[in-house]
Tab-separated table of C-alpha atoms in Angstrom:
chain	number	residue	atom	x	y	z
A	1	GLY	CA	-8.285	-3.813	-27.035
A	2	GLU	CA	-9.372	-0.990	-24.774
A	3	ASN	CA	-7.077	2.003	-24.797
A	4	VAL	CA	-6.680	5.456	-23.270
A	5	GLU	CA	-4.341	7.841	-25.076
A	6	GLN	CA	-2.990	10.846	-23.195
A	7	HIS	CA	-1.220	13.909	-24.620
A	8	PRO	CA	1.163	15.578	-24.219
A	9	SER	CA	3.671	13.448	-22.340
A	10	THR	CA	5.434	16.549	-21.015
A	11	LEU	CA	4.210	20.114	-20.649
A	12	SER	CA	6.040	23.193	-19.441
A	13	VAL	CA	4.171	26.409	-18.681
A	14	GLN	CA	5.006	29.709	-17.060
A	15	GLU	CA	3.542	30.345	-13.630
A	16	GLY	CA	0.136	31.945	-14.025
A	17	ASP	CA	-0.522	30.437	-17.464
A	18	SER	CA	-3.061	27.703	-18.196
A	19	ALA	CA	-2.331	24.032	-18.855
A	20	VAL	CA	-4.471	21.582	-20.822
A	21	ILE	CA	-4.045	17.806	-20.923
A	22	LYS	CA	-6.141	15.664	-23.255
A	23	CYS	CA	-7.208	12.027	-23.184
A	24	THR	CA	-9.009	9.895	-25.726
A	25	TYR	CA	-10.733	6.627	-24.844
A	26	SER	CA	-12.000	3.787	-27.007
A	27	ASP	CA	-14.815	2.130	-25.026
A	28	SER	CA	-18.141	3.821	-25.706
A	29	ALA	CA	-19.541	2.189	-22.530
A	30	SER	CA	-17.160	4.168	-20.304
A	31	ASN	CA	-19.139	6.533	-18.092
A	32	TYR	CA	-16.729	7.838	-15.452
A	33	PHE	CA	-13.478	9.701	-16.012
A	34	PRO	CA	-11.165	10.518	-13.088
A	35	TRP	CA	-7.980	12.569	-13.114
A	36	TYR	CA	-5.128	11.815	-10.752
A	37	LYS	CA	-2.121	13.889	-9.664
A	38	GLN	CA	1.044	12.083	-8.666
A	39	GLU	CA	3.815	13.894	-6.838
A	40	LEU	CA	7.320	12.500	-6.603
A	41	GLY	CA	7.491	9.493	-4.306
A	42	LYS	CA	3.751	9.452	-3.703
A	43	GLY	CA	0.761	7.538	-4.971
A	44	PRO	CA	-1.787	9.003	-7.398
A	45	GLN	CA	-4.345	11.281	-5.754
A	46	LEU	CA	-7.781	11.933	-7.232
A	47	ILE	CA	-8.135	15.629	-8.057
A	48	ILE	CA	-11.337	15.748	-10.092
A	49	ASP	CA	-13.694	13.399	-11.894
A	50	ILE	CA	-16.588	13.663	-14.313
A	51	ARG	CA	-19.494	11.383	-15.105
A	52	SER	CA	-20.922	10.900	-18.553
A	53	ASN	CA	-24.142	12.794	-17.874
A	54	VAL	CA	-22.341	16.158	-17.648
A	55	GLY	CA	-20.085	17.991	-20.069
A	56	GLU	CA	-17.987	20.054	-17.672
A	57	LYS	CA	-17.070	20.173	-14.005
A	58	LYS	CA	-15.044	22.795	-12.133
A	59	ASP	CA	-13.289	22.860	-8.798
A	60	GLN	CA	-11.506	26.153	-8.175
A	61	ARG	CA	-8.605	26.315	-10.658
A	62	ILE	CA	-9.224	22.845	-12.067
A	63	ALA	CA	-11.838	21.866	-14.630
A	64	VAL	CA	-12.578	18.779	-16.692
A	65	THR	CA	-14.536	18.706	-19.947
A	66	LEU	CA	-16.030	15.654	-21.627
A	67	ASN	CA	-17.041	15.115	-25.243
A	68	LYS	CA	-18.747	11.706	-25.407
A	69	THR	CA	-19.328	11.893	-29.152
A	70	ALA	CA	-15.644	12.339	-29.840
A	71	LYS	CA	-14.659	10.102	-26.867
A	72	HIS	CA	-12.272	12.553	-25.340
A	73	PHE	CA	-11.939	14.431	-22.078
A	74	SER	CA	-9.543	17.148	-20.969
A	75	LEU	CA	-8.067	18.551	-17.770
A	76	HIS	CA	-7.721	22.332	-17.562
A	77	ILE	CA	-5.612	24.031	-14.893
A	78	THR	CA	-5.801	27.821	-14.776
A	79	GLU	CA	-3.452	30.266	-13.026
A	80	THR	CA	-0.839	27.551	-12.613
A	81	GLN	CA	1.396	27.586	-9.559
A	82	PRO	CA	4.712	25.806	-8.846
A	83	GLU	CA	2.915	23.304	-6.603
A	84	ASP	CA	0.920	22.140	-9.637
A	85	SER	CA	4.133	20.555	-10.955
A	86	ALA	CA	3.522	16.786	-10.947
A	87	VAL	CA	2.543	13.891	-13.196
A	88	TYR	CA	-1.133	13.792	-14.139
A	89	PHE	CA	-2.997	10.645	-15.187
A	90	CYS	CA	-6.382	10.210	-16.786
A	91	ALA	CA	-8.344	6.956	-16.574
A	92	ALA	CA	-11.469	5.309	-17.954
A	93	PRO	CA	-13.342	2.143	-16.933
A	94	TYR	CA	-12.590	-0.947	-18.945
A	95	GLY	CA	-15.466	-2.672	-20.704
A	96	GLY	CA	-18.064	-0.965	-18.531
A	97	THR	CA	-16.534	-2.515	-15.391
A	98	TYR	CA	-14.726	-0.981	-12.424
A	99	LYS	CA	-11.330	-1.862	-13.805
A	100	TYR	CA	-9.555	1.256	-15.012
A	101	ILE	CA	-7.263	1.757	-17.943
A	102	PHE	CA	-4.867	4.592	-17.232
A	103	GLY	CA	-3.262	6.988	-19.644
A	104	THR	CA	0.531	7.050	-19.766
A	105	GLY	CA	0.771	10.301	-17.831
A	106	THR	CA	1.710	13.952	-18.439
A	107	ARG	CA	4.624	15.499	-16.611
A	108	LEU	CA	3.667	19.115	-15.935
A	109	LYS	CA	6.355	21.636	-15.029
A	110	VAL	CA	5.328	25.086	-13.872
A	111	LEU	CA	8.210	27.500	-14.293
A	112	ALA	CA	8.483	30.305	-11.747
B	1	ASN	CA	-6.633	9.420	8.407
B	2	ALA	CA	-4.283	6.748	7.106
B	3	GLY	CA	-6.306	5.766	4.015
B	4	VAL	CA	-4.342	3.063	2.160
B	5	THR	CA	-1.113	1.901	3.819
B	6	GLN	CA	1.522	-0.148	2.005
B	7	THR	CA	4.523	-1.927	3.458
B	8	PRO	CA	7.398	-2.006	2.870
B	9	LYS	CA	8.170	1.267	1.067
B	10	PHE	CA	11.376	-0.065	-0.506
B	11	GLN	CA	12.761	-3.543	-1.096
B	12	VAL	CA	15.662	-5.099	-2.977
B	13	LEU	CA	15.476	-8.784	-3.869
B	14	LYS	CA	17.673	-11.244	-5.681
B	15	THR	CA	16.300	-13.191	-8.638
B	16	GLY	CA	14.375	-16.221	-7.419
B	17	GLN	CA	13.564	-14.871	-3.956
B	18	SER	CA	9.979	-14.577	-2.782
B	19	MET	CA	8.264	-11.643	-1.146
B	20	THR	CA	4.839	-10.484	-0.012
B	21	LEU	CA	3.743	-6.871	-0.333
B	22	GLN	CA	1.203	-5.805	2.248
B	23	CYS	CA	-1.711	-3.400	1.854
B	24	ALA	CA	-4.343	-2.277	4.335
B	25	GLN	CA	-7.144	0.276	4.078
B	26	ASP	CA	-9.142	1.861	6.869
B	27	MET	CA	-11.987	3.327	4.783
B	28	ASN	CA	-14.251	0.251	5.009
B	29	HIS	CA	-13.989	-0.170	1.242
B	30	ASN	CA	-15.204	-3.346	-0.410
B	31	SER	CA	-12.916	-3.423	-3.447
B	32	MET	CA	-9.127	-3.466	-3.558
B	33	TYR	CA	-6.588	-3.477	-6.382
B	34	TRP	CA	-2.898	-4.025	-7.106
B	35	TYR	CA	-1.160	-2.066	-9.879
B	36	ARG	CA	2.368	-1.824	-11.147
B	37	GLN	CA	3.813	1.391	-12.544
B	38	ASP	CA	6.626	1.324	-15.073
B	39	PRO	CA	8.169	4.331	-16.871
B	40	GLY	CA	6.144	5.409	-19.870
B	41	MET	CA	3.451	2.781	-19.307
B	42	GLY	CA	1.148	4.309	-16.740
B	43	LEU	CA	-0.520	2.031	-14.215
B	44	ARG	CA	-1.384	-1.543	-15.112
B	45	LEU	CA	-3.744	-3.722	-13.090
B	46	ILE	CA	-2.253	-6.940	-11.743
B	47	TYR	CA	-5.088	-8.357	-9.621
B	48	TYR	CA	-8.186	-7.042	-7.958
B	49	SER	CA	-10.671	-8.095	-5.303
B	50	ALA	CA	-14.230	-6.960	-5.816
B	51	SER	CA	-15.185	-7.940	-2.273
B	52	GLU	CA	-13.900	-9.955	0.649
B	53	GLY	CA	-13.375	-13.543	-0.411
B	54	THR	CA	-13.041	-12.890	-4.158
B	55	THR	CA	-10.026	-12.175	-6.362
B	56	ASP	CA	-9.613	-11.888	-10.118
B	57	LYS	CA	-6.824	-11.397	-12.624
B	58	GLY	CA	-6.156	-8.047	-14.173
B	59	GLU	CA	-4.081	-7.071	-17.177
B	60	VAL	CA	-0.676	-8.440	-16.079
B	61	PRO	CA	-1.151	-11.252	-13.500
B	62	ASN	CA	1.669	-13.613	-14.531
B	63	GLY	CA	4.227	-14.186	-11.783
B	64	TYR	CA	1.981	-12.875	-8.995
B	65	ASN	CA	-0.535	-14.218	-6.497
B	66	VAL	CA	-2.867	-12.350	-4.159
B	67	SER	CA	-4.760	-12.949	-0.946
B	68	ARG	CA	-7.712	-10.944	0.365
B	69	LEU	CA	-7.059	-11.678	3.993
B	70	ASN	CA	-10.102	-9.778	5.265
B	71	LYS	CA	-12.004	-6.667	4.289
B	72	ARG	CA	-9.092	-4.405	5.227
B	73	GLU	CA	-6.098	-6.290	3.855
B	74	PHE	CA	-5.019	-7.366	0.370
B	75	SER	CA	-1.537	-8.807	-0.151
B	76	LEU	CA	0.501	-9.387	-3.312
B	77	ARG	CA	3.039	-12.223	-3.465
B	78	LEU	CA	5.952	-12.753	-5.820
B	79	GLU	CA	6.837	-16.460	-5.565
B	80	SER	CA	10.054	-16.347	-7.596
B	81	ALA	CA	11.095	-12.779	-8.347
B	82	ALA	CA	12.426	-11.897	-11.803
B	83	PRO	CA	14.209	-8.702	-12.955
B	84	SER	CA	11.166	-7.902	-15.137
B	85	GLN	CA	9.179	-7.434	-11.934
B	86	THR	CA	11.293	-4.452	-10.929
B	87	SER	CA	8.666	-1.742	-10.622
B	88	VAL	CA	6.703	0.470	-8.281
B	89	TYR	CA	3.655	-1.329	-6.901
B	90	PHE	CA	0.535	0.503	-5.833
B	91	CYS	CA	-2.419	-0.754	-3.870
B	92	ALA	CA	-5.782	0.984	-4.213
B	93	SER	CA	-9.283	0.653	-2.820
B	94	SER	CA	-12.770	1.813	-3.735
B	95	GLU	CA	-16.012	1.924	-1.794
B	96	ARG	CA	-17.771	-0.624	-3.946
B	97	THR	CA	-17.671	-2.144	-7.371
B	98	GLY	CA	-18.933	-0.251	-10.367
B	99	GLY	CA	-17.309	1.743	-13.116
B	100	ASN	CA	-17.981	5.107	-11.496
B	101	GLN	CA	-16.107	4.587	-8.257
B	102	PRO	CA	-13.019	6.648	-7.466
B	103	GLN	CA	-10.010	4.631	-6.395
B	104	HIS	CA	-7.783	5.698	-3.507
B	105	PHE	CA	-4.096	4.828	-3.706
B	106	GLY	CA	-1.319	4.115	-1.237
B	107	ASP	CA	2.146	5.626	-1.641
B	108	GLY	CA	3.637	2.537	-3.239
B	109	THR	CA	6.344	-0.055	-2.741
B	110	ARG	CA	9.507	0.430	-4.785
B	111	LEU	CA	10.825	-3.014	-5.637
B	112	SER	CA	14.172	-3.759	-7.297
B	113	ILE	CA	15.130	-7.261	-8.355
B	114	LEU	CA	18.762	-7.919	-9.112
């Protein structure tokens, strides 16, 4: 079946360092890849997304890269700050539809 | 801007009881979704509604029913709650159907079934 694998499951970095989270998807028809940030007690919030016609997108300290040939996409956070501590989820459409399959999440801890 | 509002935020039920989780969005979105979130398993789709008047099963629909009451509201019903349905439930909406639409989430309902 369709699958999205996300790694690592936990990540600890020192404040100011960079963090990278990777996801691999299985459906070659997938063409939209959002990233969500979930803080404790809250719902997931969209932080950045990328469509299959571009290879990279940046928004201040956050960037996402996409490699369609290898079927993987990554979230890059530079100059990490304590408020970046949260759980991050990747997602990909299922079977070319608007139903998403989510990764299992990465718990990021930024150590002051 | 309320976005997606879910009620209640917390609920404890006994096995066999029934309950309806409410969701409303004020973004004039056409599509709405219900997910459950369990530790280590990410978010799994229970049911979705592509547009007002339509509903379809997702990945884990057993034990649940839904109603798209109008364009704004999408409710999830547990007819006979079971301990396996202990989870955090999230409602989401998107502007329209299509695999490139961002989904906007509520803050969830934390449901415990004893």
